[in-house]
GROMACS .gro file of C-alpha atoms in nm:
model
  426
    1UNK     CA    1  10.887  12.649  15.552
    2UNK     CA    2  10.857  12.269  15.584
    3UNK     CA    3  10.743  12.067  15.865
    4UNK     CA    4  10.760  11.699  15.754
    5UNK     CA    5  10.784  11.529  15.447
    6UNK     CA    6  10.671  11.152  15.421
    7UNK     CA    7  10.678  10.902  15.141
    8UNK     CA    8  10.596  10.531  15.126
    9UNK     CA    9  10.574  10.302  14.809
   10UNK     CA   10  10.829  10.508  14.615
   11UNK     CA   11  11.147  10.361  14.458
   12UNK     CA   12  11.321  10.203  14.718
   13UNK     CA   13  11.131  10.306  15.051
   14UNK     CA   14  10.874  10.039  15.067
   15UNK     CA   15  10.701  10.183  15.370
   16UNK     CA   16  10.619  10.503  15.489
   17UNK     CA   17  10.914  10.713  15.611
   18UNK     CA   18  10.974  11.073  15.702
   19UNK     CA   19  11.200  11.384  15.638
   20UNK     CA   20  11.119  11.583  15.992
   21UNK     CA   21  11.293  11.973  16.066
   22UNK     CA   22  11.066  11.976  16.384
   23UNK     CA   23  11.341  12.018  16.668
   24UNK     CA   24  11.382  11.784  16.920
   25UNK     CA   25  11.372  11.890  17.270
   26UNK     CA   26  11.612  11.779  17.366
   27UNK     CA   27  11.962  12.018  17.451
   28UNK     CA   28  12.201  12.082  17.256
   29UNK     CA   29  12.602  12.020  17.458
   30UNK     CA   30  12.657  12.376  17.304
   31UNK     CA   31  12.500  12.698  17.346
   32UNK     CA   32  12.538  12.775  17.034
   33UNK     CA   33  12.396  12.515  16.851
   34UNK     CA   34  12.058  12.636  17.013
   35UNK     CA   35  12.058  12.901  16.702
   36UNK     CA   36  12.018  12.584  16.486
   37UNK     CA   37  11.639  12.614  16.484
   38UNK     CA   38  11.371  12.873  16.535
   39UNK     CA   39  11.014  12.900  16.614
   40UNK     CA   40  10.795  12.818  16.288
   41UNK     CA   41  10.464  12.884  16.470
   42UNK     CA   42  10.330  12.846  16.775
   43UNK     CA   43  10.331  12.458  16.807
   44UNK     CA   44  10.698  12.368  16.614
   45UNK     CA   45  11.012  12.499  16.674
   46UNK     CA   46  11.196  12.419  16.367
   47UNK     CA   47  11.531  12.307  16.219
   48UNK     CA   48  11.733  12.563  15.986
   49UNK     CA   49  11.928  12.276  15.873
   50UNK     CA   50  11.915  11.902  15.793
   51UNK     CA   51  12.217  11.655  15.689
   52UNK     CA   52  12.113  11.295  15.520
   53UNK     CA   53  12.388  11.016  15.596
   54UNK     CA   54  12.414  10.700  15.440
   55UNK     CA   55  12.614  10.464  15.201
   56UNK     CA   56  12.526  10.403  14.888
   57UNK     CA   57  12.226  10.268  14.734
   58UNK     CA   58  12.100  10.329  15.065
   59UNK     CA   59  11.783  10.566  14.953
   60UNK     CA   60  11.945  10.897  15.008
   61UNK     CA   61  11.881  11.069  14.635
   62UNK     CA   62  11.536  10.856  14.652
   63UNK     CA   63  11.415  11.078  14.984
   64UNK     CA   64  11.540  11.348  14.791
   65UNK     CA   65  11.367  11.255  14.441
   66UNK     CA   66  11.034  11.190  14.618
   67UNK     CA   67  11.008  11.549  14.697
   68UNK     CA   68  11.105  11.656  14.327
   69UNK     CA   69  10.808  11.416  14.170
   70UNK     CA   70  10.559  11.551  14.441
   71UNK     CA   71  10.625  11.910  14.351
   72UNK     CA   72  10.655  11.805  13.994
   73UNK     CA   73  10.334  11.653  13.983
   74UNK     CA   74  10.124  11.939  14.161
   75UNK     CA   75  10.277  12.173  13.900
   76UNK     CA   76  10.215  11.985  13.565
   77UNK     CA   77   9.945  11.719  13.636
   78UNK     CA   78   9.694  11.999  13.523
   79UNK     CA   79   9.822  12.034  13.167
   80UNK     CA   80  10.048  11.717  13.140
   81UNK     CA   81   9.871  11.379  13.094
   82UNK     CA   82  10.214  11.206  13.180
   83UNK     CA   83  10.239  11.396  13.512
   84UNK     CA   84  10.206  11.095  13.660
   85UNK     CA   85  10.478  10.904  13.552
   86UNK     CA   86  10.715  11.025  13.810
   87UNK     CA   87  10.627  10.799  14.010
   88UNK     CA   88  10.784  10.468  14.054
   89UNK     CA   89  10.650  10.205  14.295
   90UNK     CA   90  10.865   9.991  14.531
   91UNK     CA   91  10.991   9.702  14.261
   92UNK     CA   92  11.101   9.439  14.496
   93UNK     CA   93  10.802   9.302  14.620
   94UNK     CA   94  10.507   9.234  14.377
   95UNK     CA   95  10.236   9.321  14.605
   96UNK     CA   96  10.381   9.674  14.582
   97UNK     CA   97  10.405   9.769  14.195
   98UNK     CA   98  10.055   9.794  14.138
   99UNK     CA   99   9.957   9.962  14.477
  100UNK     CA  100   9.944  10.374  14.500
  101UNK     CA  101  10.280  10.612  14.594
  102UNK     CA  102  10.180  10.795  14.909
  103UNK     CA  103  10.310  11.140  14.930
  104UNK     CA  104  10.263  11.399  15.212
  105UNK     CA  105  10.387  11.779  15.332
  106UNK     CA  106  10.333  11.948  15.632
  107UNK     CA  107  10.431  12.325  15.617
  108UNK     CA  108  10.411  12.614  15.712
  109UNK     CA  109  10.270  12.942  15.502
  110UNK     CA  110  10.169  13.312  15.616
  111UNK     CA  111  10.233  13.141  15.969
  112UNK     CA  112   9.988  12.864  15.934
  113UNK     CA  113  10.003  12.509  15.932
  114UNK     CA  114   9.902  12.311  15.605
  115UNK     CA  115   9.955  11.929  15.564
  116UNK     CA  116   9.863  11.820  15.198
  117UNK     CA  117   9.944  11.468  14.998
  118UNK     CA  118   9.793  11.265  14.826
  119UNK     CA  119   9.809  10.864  14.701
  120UNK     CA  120   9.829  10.726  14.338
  121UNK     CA  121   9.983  10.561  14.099
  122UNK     CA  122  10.087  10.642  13.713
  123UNK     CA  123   9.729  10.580  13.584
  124UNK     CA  124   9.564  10.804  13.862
  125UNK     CA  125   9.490  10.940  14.162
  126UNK     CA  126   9.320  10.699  14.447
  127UNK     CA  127   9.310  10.998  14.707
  128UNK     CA  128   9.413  11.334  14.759
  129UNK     CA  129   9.388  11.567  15.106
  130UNK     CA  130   9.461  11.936  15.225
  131UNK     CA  131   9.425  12.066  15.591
  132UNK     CA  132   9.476  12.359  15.767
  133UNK     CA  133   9.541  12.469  16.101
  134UNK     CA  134   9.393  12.827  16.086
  135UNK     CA  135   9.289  12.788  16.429
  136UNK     CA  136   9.330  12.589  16.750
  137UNK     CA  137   9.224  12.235  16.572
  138UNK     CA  138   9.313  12.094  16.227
  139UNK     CA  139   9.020  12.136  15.994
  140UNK     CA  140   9.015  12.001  15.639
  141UNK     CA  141   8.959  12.193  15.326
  142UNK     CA  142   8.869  11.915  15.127
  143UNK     CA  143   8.927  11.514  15.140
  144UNK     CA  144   8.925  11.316  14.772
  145UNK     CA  145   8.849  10.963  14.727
  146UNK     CA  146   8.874  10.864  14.383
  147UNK     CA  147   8.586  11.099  14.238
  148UNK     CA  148   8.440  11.156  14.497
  149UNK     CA  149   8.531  11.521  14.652
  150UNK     CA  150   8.441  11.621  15.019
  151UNK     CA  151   8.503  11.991  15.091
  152UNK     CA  152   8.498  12.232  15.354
  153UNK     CA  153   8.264  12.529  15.240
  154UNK     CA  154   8.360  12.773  15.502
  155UNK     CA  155   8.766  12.685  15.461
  156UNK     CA  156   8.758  12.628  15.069
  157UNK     CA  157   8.492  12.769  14.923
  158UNK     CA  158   8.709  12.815  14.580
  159UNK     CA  159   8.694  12.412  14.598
  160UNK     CA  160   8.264  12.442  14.614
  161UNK     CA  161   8.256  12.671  14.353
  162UNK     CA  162   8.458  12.446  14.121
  163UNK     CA  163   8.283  12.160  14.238
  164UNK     CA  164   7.938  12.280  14.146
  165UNK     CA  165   8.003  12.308  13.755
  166UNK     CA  166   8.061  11.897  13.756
  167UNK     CA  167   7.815  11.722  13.579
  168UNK     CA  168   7.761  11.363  13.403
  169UNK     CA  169   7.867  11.539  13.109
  170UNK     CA  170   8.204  11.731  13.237
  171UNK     CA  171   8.453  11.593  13.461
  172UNK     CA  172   8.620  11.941  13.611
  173UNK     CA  173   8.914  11.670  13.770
  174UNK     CA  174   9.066  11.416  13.567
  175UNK     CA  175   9.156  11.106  13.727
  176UNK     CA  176   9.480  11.128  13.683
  177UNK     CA  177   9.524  11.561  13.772
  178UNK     CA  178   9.538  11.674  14.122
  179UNK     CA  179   9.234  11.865  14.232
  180UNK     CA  180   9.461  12.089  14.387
  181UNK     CA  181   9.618  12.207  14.082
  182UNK     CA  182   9.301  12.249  13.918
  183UNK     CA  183   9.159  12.461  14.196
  184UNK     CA  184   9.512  12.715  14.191
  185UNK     CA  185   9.473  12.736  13.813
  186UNK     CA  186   9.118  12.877  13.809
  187UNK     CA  187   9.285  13.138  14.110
  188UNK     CA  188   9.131  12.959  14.389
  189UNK     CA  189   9.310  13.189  14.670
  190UNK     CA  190   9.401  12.959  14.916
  191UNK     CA  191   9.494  12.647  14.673
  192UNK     CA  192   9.728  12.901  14.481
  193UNK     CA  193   9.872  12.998  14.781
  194UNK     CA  194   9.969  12.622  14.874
  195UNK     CA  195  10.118  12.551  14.504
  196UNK     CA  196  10.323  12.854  14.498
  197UNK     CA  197  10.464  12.834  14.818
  198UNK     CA  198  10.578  12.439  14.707
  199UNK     CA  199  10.677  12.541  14.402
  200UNK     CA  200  10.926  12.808  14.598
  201UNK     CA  201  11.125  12.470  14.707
  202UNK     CA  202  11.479  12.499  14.507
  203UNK     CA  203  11.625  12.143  14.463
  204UNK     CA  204  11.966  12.080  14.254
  205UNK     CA  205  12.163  11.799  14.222
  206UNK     CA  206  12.535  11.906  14.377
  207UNK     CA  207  12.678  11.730  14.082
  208UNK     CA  208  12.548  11.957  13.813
  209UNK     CA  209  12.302  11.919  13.584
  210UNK     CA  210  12.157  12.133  13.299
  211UNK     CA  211  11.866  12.226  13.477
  212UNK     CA  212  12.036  12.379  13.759
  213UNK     CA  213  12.354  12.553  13.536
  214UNK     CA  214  12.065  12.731  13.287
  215UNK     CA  215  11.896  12.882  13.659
  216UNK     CA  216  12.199  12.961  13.769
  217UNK     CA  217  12.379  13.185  13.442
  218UNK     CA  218  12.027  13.349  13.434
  219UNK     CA  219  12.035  13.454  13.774
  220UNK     CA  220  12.368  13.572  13.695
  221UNK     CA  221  12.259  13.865  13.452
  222UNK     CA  222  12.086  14.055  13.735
  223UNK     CA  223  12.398  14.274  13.810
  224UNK     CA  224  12.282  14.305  14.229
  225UNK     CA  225  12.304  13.950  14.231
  226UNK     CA  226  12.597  13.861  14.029
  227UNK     CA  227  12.834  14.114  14.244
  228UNK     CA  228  12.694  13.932  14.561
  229UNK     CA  229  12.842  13.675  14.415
  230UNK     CA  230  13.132  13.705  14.293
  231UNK     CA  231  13.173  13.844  14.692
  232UNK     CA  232  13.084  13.525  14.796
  233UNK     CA  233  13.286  13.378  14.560
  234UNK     CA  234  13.597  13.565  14.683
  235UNK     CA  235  13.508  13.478  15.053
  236UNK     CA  236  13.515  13.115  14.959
  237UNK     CA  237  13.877  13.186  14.850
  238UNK     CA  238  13.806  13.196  14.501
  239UNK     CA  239  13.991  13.518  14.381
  240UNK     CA  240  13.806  13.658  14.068
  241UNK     CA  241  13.713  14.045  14.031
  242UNK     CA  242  13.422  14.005  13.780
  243UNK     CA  243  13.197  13.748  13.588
  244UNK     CA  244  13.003  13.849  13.281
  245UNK     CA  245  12.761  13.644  13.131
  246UNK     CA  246  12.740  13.595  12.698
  247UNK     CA  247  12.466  13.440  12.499
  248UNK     CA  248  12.583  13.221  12.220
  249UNK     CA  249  12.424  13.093  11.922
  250UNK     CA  250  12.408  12.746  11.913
  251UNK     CA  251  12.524  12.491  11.619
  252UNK     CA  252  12.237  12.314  11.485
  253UNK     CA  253  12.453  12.103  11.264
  254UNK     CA  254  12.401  11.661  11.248
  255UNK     CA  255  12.719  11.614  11.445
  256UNK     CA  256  12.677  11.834  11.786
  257UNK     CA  257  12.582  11.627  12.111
  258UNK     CA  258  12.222  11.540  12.143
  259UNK     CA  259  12.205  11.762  12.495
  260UNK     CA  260  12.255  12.081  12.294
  261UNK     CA  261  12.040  12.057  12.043
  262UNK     CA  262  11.805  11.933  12.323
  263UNK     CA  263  11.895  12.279  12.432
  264UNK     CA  264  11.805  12.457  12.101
  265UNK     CA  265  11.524  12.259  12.024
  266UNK     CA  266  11.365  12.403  12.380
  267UNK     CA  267  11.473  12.754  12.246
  268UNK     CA  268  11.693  12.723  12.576
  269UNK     CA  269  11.982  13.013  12.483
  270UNK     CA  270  12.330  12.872  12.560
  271UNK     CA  271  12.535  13.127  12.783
  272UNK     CA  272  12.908  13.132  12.847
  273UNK     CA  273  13.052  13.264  13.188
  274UNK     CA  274  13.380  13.440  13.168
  275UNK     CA  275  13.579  13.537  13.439
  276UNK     CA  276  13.803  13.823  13.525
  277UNK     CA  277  14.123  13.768  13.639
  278UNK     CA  278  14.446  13.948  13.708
  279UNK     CA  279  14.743  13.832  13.472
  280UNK     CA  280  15.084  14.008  13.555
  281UNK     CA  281  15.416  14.022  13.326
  282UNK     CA  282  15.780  13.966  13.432
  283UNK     CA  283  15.787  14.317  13.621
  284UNK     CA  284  15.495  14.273  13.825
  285UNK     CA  285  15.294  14.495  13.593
  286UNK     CA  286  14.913  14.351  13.579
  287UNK     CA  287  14.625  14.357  13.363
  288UNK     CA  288  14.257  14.210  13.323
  289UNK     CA  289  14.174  13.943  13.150
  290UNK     CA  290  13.870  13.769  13.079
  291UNK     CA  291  13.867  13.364  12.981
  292UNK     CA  292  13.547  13.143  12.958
  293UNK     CA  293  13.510  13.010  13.353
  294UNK     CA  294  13.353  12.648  13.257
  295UNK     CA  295  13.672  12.538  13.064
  296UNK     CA  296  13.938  12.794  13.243
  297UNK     CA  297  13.845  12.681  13.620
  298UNK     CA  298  13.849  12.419  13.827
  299UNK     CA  299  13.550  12.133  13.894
  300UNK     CA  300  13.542  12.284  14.211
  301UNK     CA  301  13.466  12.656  14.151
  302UNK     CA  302  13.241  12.550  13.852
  303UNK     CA  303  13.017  12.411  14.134
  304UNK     CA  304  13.053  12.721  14.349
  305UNK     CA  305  12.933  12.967  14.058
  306UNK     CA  306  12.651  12.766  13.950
  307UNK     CA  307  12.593  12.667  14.385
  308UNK     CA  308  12.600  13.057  14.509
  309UNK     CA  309  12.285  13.193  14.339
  310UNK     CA  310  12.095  12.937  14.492
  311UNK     CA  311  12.215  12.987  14.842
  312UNK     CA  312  12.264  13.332  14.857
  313UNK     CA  313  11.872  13.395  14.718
  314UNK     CA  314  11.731  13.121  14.970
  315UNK     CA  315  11.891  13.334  15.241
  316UNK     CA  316  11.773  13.628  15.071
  317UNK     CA  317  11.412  13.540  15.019
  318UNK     CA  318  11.396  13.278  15.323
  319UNK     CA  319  11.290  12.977  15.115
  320UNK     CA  320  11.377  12.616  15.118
  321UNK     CA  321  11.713  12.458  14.952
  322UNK     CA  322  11.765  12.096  14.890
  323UNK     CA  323  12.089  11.971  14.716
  324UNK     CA  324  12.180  11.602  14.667
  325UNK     CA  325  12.502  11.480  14.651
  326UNK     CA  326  12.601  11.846  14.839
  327UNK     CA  327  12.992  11.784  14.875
  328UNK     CA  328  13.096  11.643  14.562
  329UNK     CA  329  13.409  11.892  14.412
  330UNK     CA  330  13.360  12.103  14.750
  331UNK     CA  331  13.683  12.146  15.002
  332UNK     CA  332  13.540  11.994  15.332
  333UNK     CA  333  13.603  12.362  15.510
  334UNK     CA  334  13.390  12.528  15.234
  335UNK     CA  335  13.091  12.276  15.315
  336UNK     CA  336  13.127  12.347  15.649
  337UNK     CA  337  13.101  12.734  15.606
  338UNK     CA  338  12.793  12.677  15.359
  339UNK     CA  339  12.632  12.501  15.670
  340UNK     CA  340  12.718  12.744  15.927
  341UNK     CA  341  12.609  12.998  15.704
  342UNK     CA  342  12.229  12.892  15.719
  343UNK     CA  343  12.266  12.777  16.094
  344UNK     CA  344  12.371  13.142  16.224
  345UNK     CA  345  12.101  13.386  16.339
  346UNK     CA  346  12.307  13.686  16.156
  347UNK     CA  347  12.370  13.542  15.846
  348UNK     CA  348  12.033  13.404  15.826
  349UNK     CA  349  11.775  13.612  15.940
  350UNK     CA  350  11.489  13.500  15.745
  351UNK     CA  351  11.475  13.110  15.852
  352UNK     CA  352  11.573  12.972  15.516
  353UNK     CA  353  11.609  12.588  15.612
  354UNK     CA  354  11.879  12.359  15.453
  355UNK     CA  355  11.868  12.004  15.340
  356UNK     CA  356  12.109  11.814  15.181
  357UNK     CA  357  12.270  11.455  15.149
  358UNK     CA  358  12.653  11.408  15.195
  359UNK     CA  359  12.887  11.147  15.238
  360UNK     CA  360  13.138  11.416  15.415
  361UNK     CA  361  13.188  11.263  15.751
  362UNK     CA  362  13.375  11.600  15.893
  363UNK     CA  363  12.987  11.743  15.908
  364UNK     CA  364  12.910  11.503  16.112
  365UNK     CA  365  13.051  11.726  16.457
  366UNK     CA  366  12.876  11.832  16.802
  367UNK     CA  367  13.030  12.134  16.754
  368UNK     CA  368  12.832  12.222  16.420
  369UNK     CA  369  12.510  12.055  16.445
  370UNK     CA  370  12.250  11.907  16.680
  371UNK     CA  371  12.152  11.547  16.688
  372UNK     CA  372  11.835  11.633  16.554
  373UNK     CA  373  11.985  11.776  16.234
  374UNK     CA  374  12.141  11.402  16.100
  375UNK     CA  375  11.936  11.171  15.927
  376UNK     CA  376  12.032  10.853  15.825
  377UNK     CA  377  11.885  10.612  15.583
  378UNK     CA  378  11.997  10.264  15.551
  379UNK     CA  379  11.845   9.956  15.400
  380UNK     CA  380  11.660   9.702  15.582
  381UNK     CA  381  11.629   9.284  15.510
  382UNK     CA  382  11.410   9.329  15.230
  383UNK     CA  383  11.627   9.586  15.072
  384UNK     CA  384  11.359   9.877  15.194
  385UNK     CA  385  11.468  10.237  15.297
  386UNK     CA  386  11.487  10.329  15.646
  387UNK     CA  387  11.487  10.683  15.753
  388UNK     CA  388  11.593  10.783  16.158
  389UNK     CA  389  11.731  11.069  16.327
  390UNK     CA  390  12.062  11.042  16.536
  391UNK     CA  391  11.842  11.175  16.821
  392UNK     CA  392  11.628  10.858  16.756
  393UNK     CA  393  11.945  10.667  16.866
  394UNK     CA  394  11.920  10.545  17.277
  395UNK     CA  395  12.230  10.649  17.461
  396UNK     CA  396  12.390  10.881  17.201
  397UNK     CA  397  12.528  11.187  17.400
  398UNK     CA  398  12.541  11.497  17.297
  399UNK     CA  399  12.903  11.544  17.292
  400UNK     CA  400  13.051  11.228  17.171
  401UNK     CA  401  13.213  11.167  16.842
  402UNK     CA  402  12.960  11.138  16.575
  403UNK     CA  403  13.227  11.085  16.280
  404UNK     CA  404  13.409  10.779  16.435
  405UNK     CA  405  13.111  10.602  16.578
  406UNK     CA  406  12.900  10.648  16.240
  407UNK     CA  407  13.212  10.506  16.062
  408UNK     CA  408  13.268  10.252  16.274
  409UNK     CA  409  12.884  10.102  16.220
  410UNK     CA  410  12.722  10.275  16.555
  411UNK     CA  411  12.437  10.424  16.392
  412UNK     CA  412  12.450  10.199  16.124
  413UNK     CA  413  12.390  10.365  15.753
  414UNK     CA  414  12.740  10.264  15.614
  415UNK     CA  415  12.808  10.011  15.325
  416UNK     CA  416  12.854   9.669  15.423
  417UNK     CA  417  13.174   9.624  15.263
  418UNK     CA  418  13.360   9.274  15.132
  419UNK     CA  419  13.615   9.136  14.982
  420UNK     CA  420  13.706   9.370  14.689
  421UNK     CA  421  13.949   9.176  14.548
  422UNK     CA  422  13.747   8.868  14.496
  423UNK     CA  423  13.563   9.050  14.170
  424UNK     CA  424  13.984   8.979  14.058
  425UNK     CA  425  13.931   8.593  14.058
  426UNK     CA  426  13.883   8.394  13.770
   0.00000   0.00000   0.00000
C-alpha cells in the first residue's frame, strides 16, 4: 500500500512535490466519511482514496506519469540499456535539463514501512536508497552514490553478497541499472519483495489505450472473473447477459494500420469481445444474440468492460489502482459509485487504495470525500507544478461547497481563461 510518492525535476514539476494517502487528522463533518481511510501500520492511518484536480496543462497526467517511469525503470533497467529514457527533465529552465530526476516511494509491505528512490538522469544513476522500518527507528539497507554502494549487512545481506563479487574487472551494477533490480533478479529476498510489491501498482489511462484493452480481454477469459463482471456490468446499468472473448488472426498485409501489425509483430493475439443481448420480434418473443461489443456499444460501456477487471481485482487482491483521465465517457453517477465503492468498509475489505485525476467537479462533495482525499496541482510563475491538499487550504470547512468554490478560483487549480474569440481576429 503506498505512503507517499514524491518527484522533482520531472516534466513539468520543477521542484520536489508529493502524492500523500497519509490521513489528516483532522475530522471529517460526516461520520461516515471516517471509513475513508484505515490504519496502514502502526504510525499512518491511511487514505483508501485520492482525487487529483486541476485544469489543463496543469501537471495532473505528469504526477501520474512519474509513477509509471519509476516503476518502469525498476522493472527493465536490469535488461534494458534505454531504461532510462523515461525520464524527462524539467525543460524550462536550463539549469534543470542536465541535472538528475528525483524519484521516491514510501510504502507499506507485509506491514512494514519501506521508503526507496533514487536520482538520475538518462545516462545514469547519481544515487539510489532503500530503508526500512522493521523496528522502532528507520534503518537503511543500503545507500548508493554513484559507484559507490553502502549497505546494511544485518538488514541486506543479499546486497553484501552481491557486492563482494565486484572487482576492477566486473562491474555487478551498471551505471545506468538500479542496484535494486539487480539485487531482486539474483533472488535477493527482501529486494524481490520491494520490486514485486511496486510492480503490483495497476495504472491505465481512463481514455484507453492498447496496453490496458490487451490486460483487460485477457483477464476476461478466466470465466470467475468475467461473470463478476458482466455483474458489475449490469449493476452499472449496463444490461448484457454474457461476454465471450475470440482470438482473431490478424492481417499482415502492406495496407493495415501500423498499431496492428505493431500488435502482430509483438506476437500480441488480437481478441474480439462479443456481447449477449436479448433481441425480441413483433410479439414479444426473444432470443440471444451475440454482436462484437467494441463496434456494437457505446464509448461509454467500452470503457466500463475494459475499466471493471481492473477494479474489481484491486478490490479483490487489495492492491493499488491509478487511472488518469478517470471520467472521460463515464456518467457522473457511475464515477461516483466507482468511488464509493473503494471508500466503503464492506465493499472493500482489503484496503485497496484509489487514485485518479478528474476534471468531474460533482466528486468534488463533503458528502463523498474528506478534505484530505483532493489534490490539486496548478502551475506556478515559472510554469512549475504545484501539488497541495484541500486540507492544506487555511479556513476551508469541512462542510462547505467544494464544487462552487474550486470553480470559482478558491483553491485555485482552474484554467485561467481569456478571450476565446480573439484567436477569430484577423
Amino acid at each position: 500500500m503506498i505512503i507517499e510518492f514524491s518527484l522533482g525535476n520531472f516534466k513539468s514539476f520543477k521542484d520536489l512535490q508529493s502524492l500523500s494517502l497519509i490521513e489528516n487528522p483532522i475530522k471529517p463533518r460526516y461520520k461516515w466519511l471516517e471509513v475513508n481511510s484505515f490504519k496502514g501500520n502502526d504510525e499512518y492511518r491511511l487514505l483508501k482514496s485520492k482525487a487529483i484536480y486541476g485544469s489543463n496543462a496543469s501537471g495532473k497526467s505528469n504526477l501520474i506519469k512519474g509513477l509509471v517511469a519509476f516503476i518502469n525503470i525498476i522493472t527493465s533497467s536490469l535488461k534494458d540499456n534505454k531504461a532510462l529514457d523515461y525520464i524527462e527533465p524539467y525543460m524550462l529552465l536550463q539549469e534543470k535539463e542536465h541535472e538528475p530526476t528525483f524519484f521516491q516511494l514510501i510504502f507499506i509491505v507485509e506491514g512494514i514501512k519501506y521508503r526507496y528512490g533514487f536520482e538520475a538522469t538518462n545516462e545514469r544513476v547519481h544515487s539510489e536508497w532503500l530503508f526500512g522500518k522493521p523496528g522502532e527507528k528507520e534503518v537503511h539497507f543500503f545507500i548508493r552514490e554513484d559507484k559507490d554502494i553502502k549497505i546494511n549487512s544485518s538488514k541486506f545481506a543479499e546486497g553484501d553478497r552481491l557486492k563482494s563479487l565486484k572487482n576492477e574487472d566486473n562491474e555487478i551494477v551498471r551505471e545506468n541499472a538500479l542496484f535494486l533490480s539487480v539485487v531482486a533478479a539474483l533472488n535477493g529476498k527482501v529486494a524481490k519483495m520491494v520490486v514485486e510489491a511496486l510492480s503490483q501498482i495497476t495504472i491505465i489511462s481512463g481514455v484507453s489505450d492498447l496496453f490496458m484493452k490487451k490486460i483487460a480481454y485477457e483477464m476476461l477469459e478466466d470465466e470467475k472473473h468475467k461473470n463478476r463482471v458482466v455483474r458489475f456490468l449490469n449493476e452499472a446499468g449496463i444490461d448484457i447477459k454474457d461476454i465471450f472473448v475470440e482470438e482473431n488472426e490478424i492481417d499482415k498485409s502492406t495496407n493495415v494500420p501500423g498499431i496492428v501489425k505493431e500488435i502482430s509483430r509483438q506476437n500480441i493475439p488480437q481478441k474480439t469481445i462479443y456481447a449477449i443481448r436479448t433481441q425480441y420480434d413483433e410479439a414479444g418473443n426473444a432470443v440471444d444474440i451475440a454482436w462484437d461489443f467494441e463496434k456494437g456499444e457505446s464509448d461509454g460501456t467500452n470503457k466500463m468492460l475494459q475499466l471493471s477487471p481492473f477494479i474489481l481485482s484491486a478490490i479483490e487482491d487489495g492492491r493499488t489502482l491509478i487511472i488518469d483521465e478517470f471520467e472521460a465517457r463515464l456518467h457522473t453517477n457511475l464515477a461516483k459509485s466507482i468511488v464509493k465503492l473503494f471508500n466503503r468498509k464492506e465493499t472493500n475489505p482489503h484496503n485497496a487504495q484509489f487514485v485518479f485525476s478528474t476534471h468531474d467537479t460533482n466528486l468534488l462533495s463533503p458528502v463523498l470525500t474528506r478534505r484530505d482525499q483532493i489534490l490539486f496541482i496548478r502551475k506556478d510563475k515559472k510554469e512549475g507544478s504545484r501539488a497541495y491538499n484541500l486540507s492544506d487550504i487555511k479556513g476551508v470547512r469541512n462542510d462547505e461547497n467544494y464544487e462552487k468554490n474550486y470553480l470559482t478560483g478558491k483553491y485555485s487549480a482552474v484554467p485561467k481563461i481569456g478571450s476565446l474569440d480573439l484567436a477569430l481576429i484577423d
